[in-house]
Coordinates of C-alpha atoms and ligand atoms in Angstrom, one line a residue:
M1374 CA 0.0 0.0 0.0
T1375 CA 1.2 3.5 -0.7
A1376 CA 1.8 5.9 2.1
S1377 CA -1.2 7.9 0.9
H1378 CA -3.4 4.9 1.4
L1379 CA -5.4 4.9 4.6
W1380 CA -7.2 1.7 5.4
W1381 CA -10.2 3.3 7.1
R1382 CA -10.7 6.0 4.5
D1383 CA -9.9 4.1 1.3
G1384 CA -10.9 0.6 2.3
V1385 CA -14.2 -1.2 3.0
I1386 CA -15.1 -2.3 6.5
Y1387 CA -16.9 -5.5 7.3
Q1388 CA -19.0 -6.0 10.4
I1389 CA -19.0 -9.4 12.1
Y1390 CA -21.6 -10.4 14.6
P1391 CA -19.2 -12.8 16.3
R1392 CA -21.6 -15.3 17.7
S1393 CA -23.0 -15.9 14.3
F1394 CA -20.0 -15.9 12.0
M1395 CA -18.1 -19.2 12.5
D1396 CA -18.1 -21.8 15.3
S1397 CA -14.7 -23.6 15.8
N1398 CA -15.4 -25.5 19.0
Q1399 CA -18.7 -27.1 18.0
D1400 CA -21.0 -25.5 20.6
G1401 CA -23.3 -23.8 18.2
F1402 CA -21.9 -20.3 19.1
G1403 CA -19.5 -18.4 16.9
D1404 CA -16.0 -17.7 18.3
L1405 CA -12.7 -16.0 17.7
A1406 CA -10.9 -19.0 16.3
G1407 CA -13.8 -19.4 13.9
I1408 CA -13.3 -15.8 12.7
T1409 CA -9.5 -16.4 12.4
S1410 CA -10.2 -19.5 10.2
R1411 CA -12.2 -17.3 7.8
L1412 CA -9.8 -14.4 7.5
D1413 CA -8.7 -15.7 4.1
Y1414 CA -12.2 -15.4 2.9
L1415 CA -12.4 -11.7 4.0
A1416 CA -9.0 -10.8 2.6
D1417 CA -10.1 -12.4 -0.7
L1418 CA -13.4 -10.4 -0.7
G1419 CA -11.1 -7.4 -0.5
V1420 CA -12.2 -5.7 2.7
E1421 CA -9.6 -3.9 4.8
G1422 CA -11.1 -3.6 8.2
I1423 CA -13.2 -5.9 10.4
W1424 CA -15.5 -4.5 13.1
L1425 CA -16.3 -7.1 15.8
S1426 CA -19.6 -6.5 17.7
P1427 CA -18.7 -6.9 21.5
I1428 CA -16.7 -9.9 22.5
Y1429 CA -16.1 -8.9 26.2
P1430 CA -17.5 -10.9 29.1
S1431 CA -21.2 -10.2 29.2
P1432 CA -24.3 -11.7 31.0
D1433 CA -26.0 -11.1 27.6
A1434 CA -28.9 -8.9 28.7
D1435 CA -28.3 -7.2 25.3
H1436 CA -26.0 -9.8 23.6
G1437 CA -22.7 -8.3 24.6
Y1438 CA -23.8 -4.6 24.6
D1439 CA -23.8 -5.1 28.4
I1440 CA -20.2 -5.4 29.3
S1441 CA -19.1 -6.8 32.6
D1442 CA -15.3 -6.6 32.0
Y1443 CA -13.8 -4.2 29.4
R1444 CA -10.4 -5.9 29.5
A1445 CA -11.1 -9.6 28.8
I1446 CA -12.7 -11.8 26.3
D1447 CA -15.9 -13.7 27.0
A1448 CA -15.0 -17.4 27.4
R1449 CA -17.6 -18.3 24.8
Y1450 CA -15.6 -16.5 22.2
G1451 CA -12.1 -17.7 23.4
S1452 CA -9.4 -15.9 25.4
L1453 CA -7.1 -13.0 25.2
E1454 CA -4.6 -15.3 23.6
A1455 CA -7.1 -16.3 20.9
F1456 CA -7.8 -12.6 20.4
D1457 CA -4.1 -11.8 20.0
H1458 CA -3.8 -14.6 17.5
L1459 CA -6.7 -13.2 15.5
V1460 CA -5.1 -9.7 15.5
E1461 CA -1.8 -11.1 14.4
E1462 CA -3.3 -13.3 11.6
A1463 CA -5.5 -10.4 10.5
H1464 CA -2.5 -8.1 10.3
C1465 CA -0.5 -10.6 8.3
R1466 CA -3.3 -10.4 5.7
G1467 CA -3.4 -6.6 5.7
L1468 CA -6.7 -6.6 7.7
K1469 CA -7.4 -4.2 10.6
I1470 CA -9.4 -5.0 13.7
I1471 CA -12.1 -2.7 15.1
M1472 CA -13.5 -3.3 18.6
D1473 CA -16.9 -2.2 19.7
M1474 CA -16.7 0.1 22.7
V1475 CA -19.8 0.6 24.8
M1476 CA -19.3 3.7 27.0
N1477 CA -22.8 4.9 27.8
H1478 CA -23.5 2.0 30.1
T1479 CA -22.1 -1.2 31.6
S1480 CA -23.7 -4.4 32.6
D1481 CA -25.3 -4.4 36.0
Q1482 CA -22.9 -7.3 36.7
H1483 CA -19.8 -5.1 36.2
A1484 CA -17.8 -4.7 39.4
W1485 CA -18.2 -1.0 39.2
F1486 CA -22.0 -1.3 39.4
T1487 CA -21.9 -4.0 42.0
A1488 CA -19.9 -1.6 44.2
S1489 CA -22.0 1.4 43.1
R1490 CA -25.3 -0.2 44.2
S1491 CA -23.8 -1.6 47.4
S1492 CA -24.2 1.6 49.4
R1493 CA -24.5 5.4 49.0
D1494 CA -21.1 5.8 50.6
N1495 CA -19.3 3.4 48.3
P1496 CA -16.6 5.3 46.3
Y1497 CA -18.2 3.9 43.1
H1498 CA -21.7 5.1 44.0
D1499 CA -21.2 8.2 42.0
W1500 CA -20.0 6.3 38.9
Y1501 CA -23.6 5.8 37.8
L1502 CA -26.6 8.1 37.7
W1503 CA -28.4 7.8 41.0
R1504 CA -31.2 10.1 42.1
A1505 CA -33.5 10.3 45.0
P1506 CA -37.3 9.7 44.3
R1507 CA -39.5 12.7 43.9
P1508 CA -41.5 13.5 47.1
N1509 CA -44.3 11.4 45.8
G1510 CA -41.9 8.4 45.5
K1511 CA -42.0 8.4 41.7
A1512 CA -39.0 8.4 39.3
P1513 CA -36.8 11.5 39.4
N1514 CA -37.9 12.7 35.9
N1515 CA -39.6 11.7 32.7
W1516 CA -36.6 10.2 30.9
Q1517 CA -37.4 6.9 29.2
S1518 CA -35.7 3.6 28.3
I1519 CA -35.7 3.0 24.6
F1520 CA -36.3 -0.7 25.4
G1521 CA -39.6 0.3 27.1
G1522 CA -40.9 2.0 30.2
S1523 CA -39.3 4.6 32.5
G1524 CA -35.5 4.8 32.3
W1525 CA -35.4 4.8 36.1
K1526 CA -35.2 1.7 38.3
F1527 CA -35.7 1.9 42.1
E1528 CA -33.1 0.2 44.3
P1529 CA -34.9 -0.4 47.7
A1530 CA -31.7 -1.1 49.6
I1531 CA -30.3 2.3 48.5
G1532 CA -33.5 4.3 48.5
E1533 CA -32.6 5.8 45.1
Y1534 CA -33.3 5.3 41.5
Y1535 CA -30.6 4.6 38.9
F1536 CA -30.9 5.5 35.2
H1537 CA -30.7 3.1 32.3
M1538 CA -31.4 4.3 28.7
F1539 CA -31.4 0.7 27.5
S1540 CA -32.4 -2.3 29.6
E1541 CA -32.4 -2.2 33.4
H1542 CA -29.4 -4.5 33.2
Q1543 CA -27.5 -1.7 31.4
P1544 CA -27.1 1.1 33.9
D1545 CA -25.8 4.4 32.5
L1546 CA -22.4 5.6 33.7
N1547 CA -22.0 9.1 35.2
W1548 CA -19.8 10.8 32.6
R1549 CA -19.4 13.9 34.8
N1550 CA -17.3 11.8 37.2
P1551 CA -13.6 12.3 36.0
Q1552 CA -12.7 8.8 37.2
V1553 CA -15.3 7.3 34.8
R1554 CA -13.8 9.2 31.9
Q1555 CA -10.3 8.2 32.9
S1556 CA -11.1 4.6 33.3
M1557 CA -12.8 4.4 30.0
L1558 CA -9.8 6.1 28.3
D1559 CA -7.6 3.5 30.1
N1560 CA -9.8 0.8 28.6
Y1561 CA -9.1 2.2 25.1
R1562 CA -5.4 2.3 25.9
F1563 CA -5.5 -1.4 26.9
W1564 CA -6.8 -2.5 23.5
L1565 CA -4.6 0.0 21.6
E1566 CA -1.5 -1.5 23.3
R1567 CA -2.7 -4.9 22.2
G1568 CA -2.7 -3.8 18.6
V1569 CA -6.3 -3.0 18.0
D1570 CA -6.6 -0.6 15.0
G1571 CA -9.9 1.1 15.7
F1572 CA -13.1 1.3 17.6
R1573 CA -16.8 1.6 16.9
L1574 CA -18.4 3.7 19.6
D1575 CA -21.8 2.5 20.7
V1576 CA -24.4 5.3 21.3
F1577 CA -21.5 7.5 22.2
N1578 CA -23.6 10.7 22.1
A1579 CA -25.8 9.6 25.0
C1580 CA -22.8 9.6 27.4
F1581 CA -23.4 12.9 29.1
K1582 CA -26.8 13.9 30.5
D1583 CA -28.1 17.2 31.7
V1584 CA -26.5 18.1 35.0
N1585 CA -29.9 19.1 36.4
F1586 CA -31.8 16.1 35.1
T1587 CA -34.4 18.3 33.5
N1588 CA -37.5 16.7 32.0
N1589 CA -37.5 16.2 28.3
P1590 CA -40.3 18.2 26.5
P1591 CA -43.1 16.2 24.9
K1592 CA -43.5 15.6 21.2
I1593 CA -45.8 13.5 19.0
G1594 CA -44.6 10.0 18.4
L1595 CA -45.5 6.3 18.3
F1596 CA -43.6 4.9 21.3
P1597 CA -43.0 6.5 24.6
F1598 CA -39.3 7.1 23.8
D1599 CA -40.4 8.7 20.6
M1600 CA -42.8 11.0 22.4
Q1601 CA -40.1 13.2 23.8
K1602 CA -37.6 15.7 22.4
H1603 CA -34.3 14.2 23.6
I1604 CA -32.8 17.5 24.7
F1605 CA -31.6 16.6 28.2
D1606 CA -30.7 12.9 28.1
M1607 CA -28.2 13.1 25.2
D1608 CA -25.9 15.4 23.1
Q1609 CA -24.7 17.6 25.9
P1610 CA -21.9 20.1 25.2
E1611 CA -19.4 18.2 27.5
L1612 CA -19.2 15.4 24.9
L1613 CA -17.1 17.4 22.4
P1614 CA -14.1 17.9 24.7
F1615 CA -14.2 14.3 25.6
L1616 CA -14.1 13.2 22.0
T1617 CA -11.2 15.5 21.4
E1618 CA -9.4 13.9 24.3
L1619 CA -10.1 10.4 22.9
R1620 CA -8.9 11.5 19.5
S1621 CA -5.6 12.7 20.9
L1622 CA -5.2 9.3 22.5
L1623 CA -5.9 7.5 19.2
D1624 CA -3.5 9.9 17.3
A1625 CA -0.7 8.9 19.6
Y1626 CA -0.7 5.5 17.7
P1627 CA -0.3 5.2 14.0
E1628 CA -3.4 4.9 11.7
R1629 CA -6.0 4.3 14.5
Y1630 CA -9.7 4.9 13.8
A1631 CA -12.9 5.7 15.6
V1632 CA -16.4 5.6 14.1
G1633 CA -19.3 6.6 16.3
E1634 CA -22.9 5.3 16.3
T1635 CA -24.9 8.5 16.4
F1636 CA -27.9 7.7 18.5
W1637 CA -31.3 9.2 17.7
G1638 CA -30.7 11.7 15.0
G1639 CA -30.1 12.3 11.3
P1640 CA -27.2 13.6 9.3
G1641 CA -27.1 17.0 11.0
K1642 CA -26.4 15.5 14.4
A1643 CA -24.0 12.8 13.0
A1644 CA -22.0 15.6 11.4
L1645 CA -21.4 17.4 14.7
Y1646 CA -19.1 14.7 15.9
S1647 CA -16.8 13.9 13.1
G1648 CA -13.8 15.8 11.9
P1649 CA -10.0 16.1 12.3
Q1650 CA -10.1 16.7 16.1
L1651 CA -13.2 14.6 16.7
L1652 CA -14.2 11.1 15.5
H1653 CA -12.9 10.0 12.1
G1654 CA -16.4 9.0 11.1
T1655 CA -20.0 8.8 12.4
F1656 CA -22.9 6.8 11.1
D1657 CA -25.8 8.5 9.4
F1658 CA -28.7 6.0 9.2
D1659 CA -30.9 7.9 6.9
F1660 CA -29.3 6.1 3.9
M1661 CA -30.1 2.7 5.5
A1662 CA -33.4 3.8 6.8
S1663 CA -34.8 4.6 3.3
P1664 CA -37.8 2.2 3.5
W1665 CA -38.9 2.4 -0.1
W1666 CA -37.4 1.2 -3.3
R1667 CA -37.1 4.7 -4.6
P1668 CA -34.0 6.2 -6.1
G1669 CA -35.0 9.7 -5.1
K1670 CA -34.9 8.7 -1.4
F1671 CA -31.4 7.4 -1.7
L1672 CA -30.2 10.4 -3.6
R1673 CA -31.7 12.7 -1.0
A1674 CA -30.0 10.8 1.8
I1675 CA -26.7 11.0 0.0
Q1676 CA -27.0 14.7 -0.7
Q1677 CA -28.1 15.5 2.8
W1678 CA -25.3 13.6 4.4
Q1679 CA -22.7 15.1 2.2
H1680 CA -24.2 18.6 2.8
A1681 CA -24.2 18.2 6.5
L1682 CA -20.6 17.2 6.8
A1683 CA -17.8 19.7 6.9
P1684 CA -15.5 19.5 3.9
E1685 CA -12.7 18.0 5.9
A1686 CA -15.0 15.3 7.4
W1687 CA -15.2 11.9 5.8
P1688 CA -18.6 10.1 5.3
T1689 CA -19.5 6.5 6.1
W1690 CA -22.1 4.4 4.3
V1691 CA -24.2 1.6 5.8
L1692 CA -27.0 -0.4 4.4
N1693 CA -27.1 -3.1 7.1
N1694 CA -26.2 -3.7 10.7
H1695 CA -27.2 -5.9 13.6
D1696 CA -30.1 -3.6 14.6
T1697 CA -32.0 -3.4 11.4
A1698 CA -33.8 -5.7 9.0
R1699 CA -31.4 -6.9 6.2
S1700 CA -31.6 -4.9 3.0
A1701 CA -32.2 -8.2 1.2
S1702 CA -35.5 -8.5 3.2
R1703 CA -36.3 -4.8 2.9
Y1704 CA -36.0 -4.6 -0.8
T1705 CA -36.9 -8.1 -2.1
R1706 CA -39.5 -10.7 -1.3
S1707 CA -38.0 -13.5 -3.3
E1708 CA -34.6 -15.1 -3.7
E1709 CA -33.9 -12.8 -6.7
D1710 CA -30.8 -10.7 -6.2
A1711 CA -31.0 -8.1 -9.0
R1712 CA -32.0 -5.3 -6.7
L1713 CA -29.3 -6.3 -4.3
K1714 CA -26.7 -5.7 -7.0
V1715 CA -28.2 -2.3 -7.6
M1716 CA -27.8 -1.6 -3.8
A1717 CA -24.3 -3.0 -3.8
A1718 CA -23.3 -0.7 -6.6
L1719 CA -24.9 2.3 -4.8
L1720 CA -23.1 1.5 -1.5
L1721 CA -19.7 0.8 -3.0
T1722 CA -19.5 3.8 -5.4
Q1723 CA -20.0 6.5 -2.8
R1724 CA -17.3 8.9 -1.6
G1725 CA -16.7 7.7 2.0
T1726 CA -16.1 4.5 3.9
P1727 CA -18.6 1.7 3.0
F1728 CA -19.6 -0.8 5.7
V1729 CA -20.7 -4.3 4.8
Y1730 CA -22.6 -6.5 7.3
Y1731 CA -21.7 -10.2 7.4
G1732 CA -23.7 -12.1 4.9
E1733 CA -24.8 -9.0 3.0
E1734 CA -22.4 -10.0 0.2
I1735 CA -24.3 -13.2 -0.4
G1736 CA -27.7 -11.6 0.1
M1737 CA -28.7 -13.3 3.4
R1738 CA -32.3 -12.8 4.2
D1739 CA -33.9 -12.3 7.6
I1740 CA -35.0 -15.5 9.3
R1741 CA -38.6 -16.0 10.7
L1742 CA -38.8 -16.9 14.3
K1743 CA -41.6 -18.2 16.5
R1744 CA -42.0 -16.6 19.9
H1745 CA -40.2 -19.3 21.9
Q1746 CA -37.2 -18.9 19.6
I1747 CA -36.7 -15.1 20.3
K1748 CA -33.4 -14.4 22.1
D1749 CA -33.3 -10.6 21.9
P1750 CA -34.5 -9.1 25.2
A1751 CA -36.2 -6.2 23.3
G1752 CA -38.1 -8.8 21.2
K1753 CA -39.1 -10.8 24.3
R1754 CA -40.5 -7.7 25.9
F1755 CA -42.4 -6.2 22.9
W1756 CA -43.6 -9.3 21.0
P1757 CA -45.7 -9.3 18.8
F1758 CA -45.5 -5.5 18.2
Y1759 CA -41.7 -5.7 17.9
K1760 CA -40.1 -9.0 17.4
G1761 CA -36.6 -7.9 18.3
R1762 CA -33.4 -8.1 16.2
D1763 CA -32.7 -11.8 16.0
A1764 CA -34.0 -12.1 12.5
Y1765 CA -31.0 -10.3 11.1
R1766 CA -28.4 -12.0 13.3
S1767 CA -28.7 -15.6 12.0
P1768 CA -25.6 -17.8 11.4
M1769 CA -23.5 -17.1 8.4
Q1770 CA -24.3 -19.4 5.4
W1771 CA -20.9 -20.9 4.4
D1772 CA -22.0 -23.9 2.4
D1773 CA -24.8 -26.4 1.9
T1774 CA -23.7 -28.9 4.6
A1775 CA -25.6 -29.2 7.9
N1776 CA -26.3 -25.8 9.6
A1777 CA -24.8 -24.0 6.5
G1778 CA -21.3 -25.1 7.6
F1779 CA -21.5 -22.7 10.6
S1780 CA -21.3 -25.4 13.2
P1781 CA -22.0 -29.1 13.5
A1782 CA -23.9 -28.4 16.7
E1783 CA -27.3 -26.7 16.8
P1784 CA -26.7 -23.0 16.3
W1785 CA -27.7 -20.5 18.9
L1786 CA -30.2 -19.0 16.4
P1787 CA -31.7 -21.0 13.5
V1788 CA -30.0 -20.9 10.1
N1789 CA -32.1 -19.5 7.3
P1790 CA -33.7 -22.5 5.6
D1791 CA -32.6 -21.0 2.2
Y1792 CA -29.0 -22.0 3.0
P1793 CA -28.8 -24.9 0.5
I1794 CA -29.3 -22.5 -2.3
R1795 CA -27.8 -19.4 -0.7
N1796 CA -24.3 -19.8 0.7
V1797 CA -20.7 -18.7 0.1
A1798 CA -19.4 -21.9 -1.5
G1799 CA -22.3 -21.9 -4.1
Q1800 CA -21.8 -18.2 -5.0
K1801 CA -18.1 -18.6 -5.3
C1802 CA -18.8 -21.1 -8.1
D1803 CA -21.1 -18.7 -10.0
L1804 CA -19.5 -15.7 -11.7
N1805 CA -22.9 -14.0 -11.8
S1806 CA -23.5 -14.3 -8.1
L1807 CA -24.0 -11.4 -5.7
Y1808 CA -20.8 -12.4 -4.0
Y1809 CA -18.8 -11.9 -7.1
F1810 CA -20.5 -8.6 -7.8
Y1811 CA -19.5 -7.3 -4.3
R1812 CA -16.0 -8.6 -4.8
S1813 CA -15.7 -6.9 -8.2
L1814 CA -17.0 -3.6 -6.9
I1815 CA -14.5 -3.7 -4.0
Q1816 CA -11.7 -4.4 -6.6
L1817 CA -12.9 -1.5 -8.7
R1818 CA -12.7 0.8 -5.7
K1819 CA -9.2 -0.2 -5.1
K1820 CA -8.2 0.4 -8.8
Y1821 CA -9.9 3.7 -9.5
A1822 CA -9.2 6.7 -7.4
A1823 CA -12.3 8.4 -8.7
L1824 CA -14.4 5.9 -6.9
R1825 CA -12.7 6.5 -3.6
E1826 CA -12.0 10.2 -3.6
G1827 CA -13.7 11.7 -6.7
M1828 CA -16.5 14.3 -6.5
F1829 CA -20.1 13.1 -6.5
L1830 CA -22.0 14.7 -9.3
P1831 CA -25.6 13.6 -9.8
L1832 CA -26.9 13.3 -13.4
T1833 CA -30.5 12.6 -12.4
Y1834 CA -32.6 15.0 -10.3
E1835 CA -35.8 13.8 -8.7
P1836 CA -35.1 10.4 -10.1
R1837 CA -38.1 8.0 -10.3
T1838 CA -36.6 4.9 -11.8
L1839 CA -33.0 5.7 -12.7
L1840 CA -30.2 7.0 -10.5
A1841 CA -27.1 8.1 -12.2
F1842 CA -24.1 10.1 -11.1
L1843 CA -20.4 10.7 -11.9
R1844 CA -17.5 10.2 -9.6
Q1845 CA -14.8 12.5 -10.9
T1846 CA -11.1 13.4 -10.2
N1847 CA -9.0 15.6 -12.5
E1848 CA -7.8 12.5 -14.2
Q1849 CA -10.8 10.1 -14.2
T1850 CA -14.5 10.3 -14.8
I1851 CA -16.6 7.3 -13.8
L1852 CA -20.3 7.1 -14.5
V1853 CA -22.6 5.0 -12.3
A1854 CA -26.1 4.2 -13.7
L1855 CA -28.5 2.3 -11.5
N1856 CA -31.8 1.1 -13.0
F1857 CA -34.3 0.8 -10.1
S1858 CA -37.0 -0.4 -12.6
R1859 CA -37.5 -4.0 -13.7
R1860 CA -38.0 -2.7 -17.2
P1861 CA -35.3 -1.5 -19.6
N1862 CA -34.4 2.2 -19.1
R1863 CA -32.4 5.0 -20.7
L1864 CA -30.2 7.8 -19.5
A1865 CA -29.9 10.8 -21.8
L1866 CA -26.3 12.0 -22.0
G1867 CA -25.6 15.6 -23.2
G1868 CA -22.7 17.9 -23.9
D1869 CA -19.2 16.5 -22.9
L1870 CA -20.7 13.2 -21.7
L1871 CA -22.2 12.6 -25.1
R1872 CA -19.0 13.4 -27.0
A1873 CA -16.9 11.3 -24.6
S1874 CA -16.2 7.6 -25.3
W1875 CA -17.1 5.2 -22.5
K1876 CA -16.0 1.8 -21.6
V1877 CA -18.1 -0.5 -19.3
L1878 CA -16.1 -1.5 -16.2
L1879 CA -18.8 -3.6 -14.6
T1880 CA -22.4 -4.5 -15.1
S1881 CA -24.8 -6.5 -13.0
S1882 CA -26.8 -7.8 -15.9
Q1883 CA -26.2 -10.9 -18.0
N1884 CA -28.4 -9.3 -20.7
T1885 CA -26.7 -6.0 -20.5
Q1886 CA -27.8 -3.3 -22.9
A1887 CA -25.2 -0.8 -21.6
E1888 CA -24.6 0.8 -25.0
I1889 CA -24.9 4.4 -26.0
H1890 CA -27.0 5.1 -29.1
N1891 CA -28.1 8.5 -30.2
G1892 CA -27.1 10.1 -26.9
L1893 CA -28.9 7.5 -24.8
L1894 CA -27.3 5.0 -22.4
H1895 CA -29.5 1.9 -22.6
L1896 CA -29.9 -0.3 -19.5
A1897 CA -31.5 -3.6 -19.0
G1898 CA -34.2 -4.0 -16.3
S1899 CA -32.6 -3.8 -12.8
E1900 CA -29.1 -3.2 -14.3
A1901 CA -26.4 -1.5 -12.4
C1902 CA -23.6 -0.4 -14.7
I1903 CA -20.3 1.4 -14.1
L1904 CA -18.5 3.0 -17.0
I1905 CA -15.3 4.9 -17.4
Q1906 CA -14.6 7.8 -19.7
Q1907 CA -11.7 7.0 -22.0
Ligands
TEU661 O1 -27.8 0.6 19.3 C1 -28.5 1.8 19.7 C2 -29.7 1.8 19.0 O2 -30.0 2.8 18.3 C3 -30.6 0.6 19.0 O3 -30.8 0.3 20.3 C4 -31.9 0.8 18.3 O4 -32.6 1.8 18.9 C5 -32.6 -0.5 18.5 O5 -31.8 -1.5 18.0 C6 -33.9 -0.4 17.7 O6 -34.4 -1.7 17.9 C7 -26.6 0.2 20.0 C8 -26.3 -1.2 19.6 O7 -26.1 -1.2 18.2 C9 -27.4 -2.1 20.0 O8 -27.3 -3.4 19.5 C10 -27.6 -2.1 21.5 O9 -28.7 -2.8 21.9 C11 -27.6 -0.7 22.0 O10 -26.7 0.2 21.4 C12 -27.3 -0.6 23.5 O11 -26.0 -0.8 23.7

């Protein structure tokens, strides 16, 4: 790699949900040795970074997002030695490792909280958000838990309530206590010293709360959490200096990276926290949240995100993660992958860092679960109105052997029954597969600077069926044309674009019609086509 190449800026990052990726010790639960055994697959796909959802010890009230020890590995995943081995093997292949850091809350089983809840005099008591009841005995204010109900839980032995923005087993830390900040920075240092290359920061902008615990004002919404303006329980001004401090720590090591999961907000909010002295990147979920198969929605999300970011900030692009229905299930109802190729081309030709969620590259669909199969606490609580997030966390489909080659034992969540026809091994044998399309797109990004750093220039405004744009540097012009319709479509080229001569770099269609006749670029139904000006 050249010195000007930065893995987190120029490469693609792949998210692994570790318990579902690969099981090496035959207990039906994915582990670190399993991930290590599949690094060649990831290197061959062409990604450059791997983000691991939490692998720390956890009682699993929220599947690892409730951490009980920030400096160890949960025994179900392996050990610190297995982790060091994974990092070493990843680095040998030019792959970087990103840890998930949950700072807003810990598990209620964390030693800090056990001490904190033991008595009001304990030195750790102030590490969490404890408040006396109101005179009528009720919760201190109207703040809610996003997992349902009041965010306050009464602790009779203490005579106080503690706050939890997520489940009651995830108490929120008191970020105004300097020892909390220092301990968390020390946790980062621990992993940096172990060779970790970056961090994904879970709901980082919820860390500080209003110092006076002021009630949030009401607003119209569907769920109680949605029926408040979250002015006082997140996004406090004290967050920015902390992010700067964290950035200085990261910058003391070469090429380290931090990407923040902006909680509850659109591009404007996400943009506040990314920049040269802040986080390297933040997520804007409007791109992912576009619920309809409408090119105009995607174009607007792209433009709003670009517009919100300062020129020196670097965007991220996400279509899938462990909290949201898979794009394959959002945009298709069958086993047909044509639309998924259009989405892949959209994701991987943006200016910014694309994130790919495990299985997205083979078009994994959500699984269907019966009530007794639900594992996600949020799903258990809200069934049948909300079935939780298990559906998009099912085991990776490696091949057509038992349990999709994920494990010989019964997996912790069911494998999608479509695995005999949808798996990595099968798609690797088919040059027209979605897998090959992702791989080819990633290769194109590596080869053409315009796709990584070029300007984004839309060619279609208010698009209804066809989204087209240029990616352009001084030396290269690349045209991306995405036909959102199942019918053939045409893009009118004018001026310089018409006079130029174009070569097709990649198309998703076996019946491609990507030819220019009389100023019109012809596309087959659902064709995604990438051309370069010669
Ligand atoms: O997600 C925060 C978040 O926005 C989700 O809780 C979202 O509101 C929810 O999934 C909708 O169903 C992060 C993690 O990605 C998530 O897995 C954790 O549950 C959560 O934080 C708490 O740590």
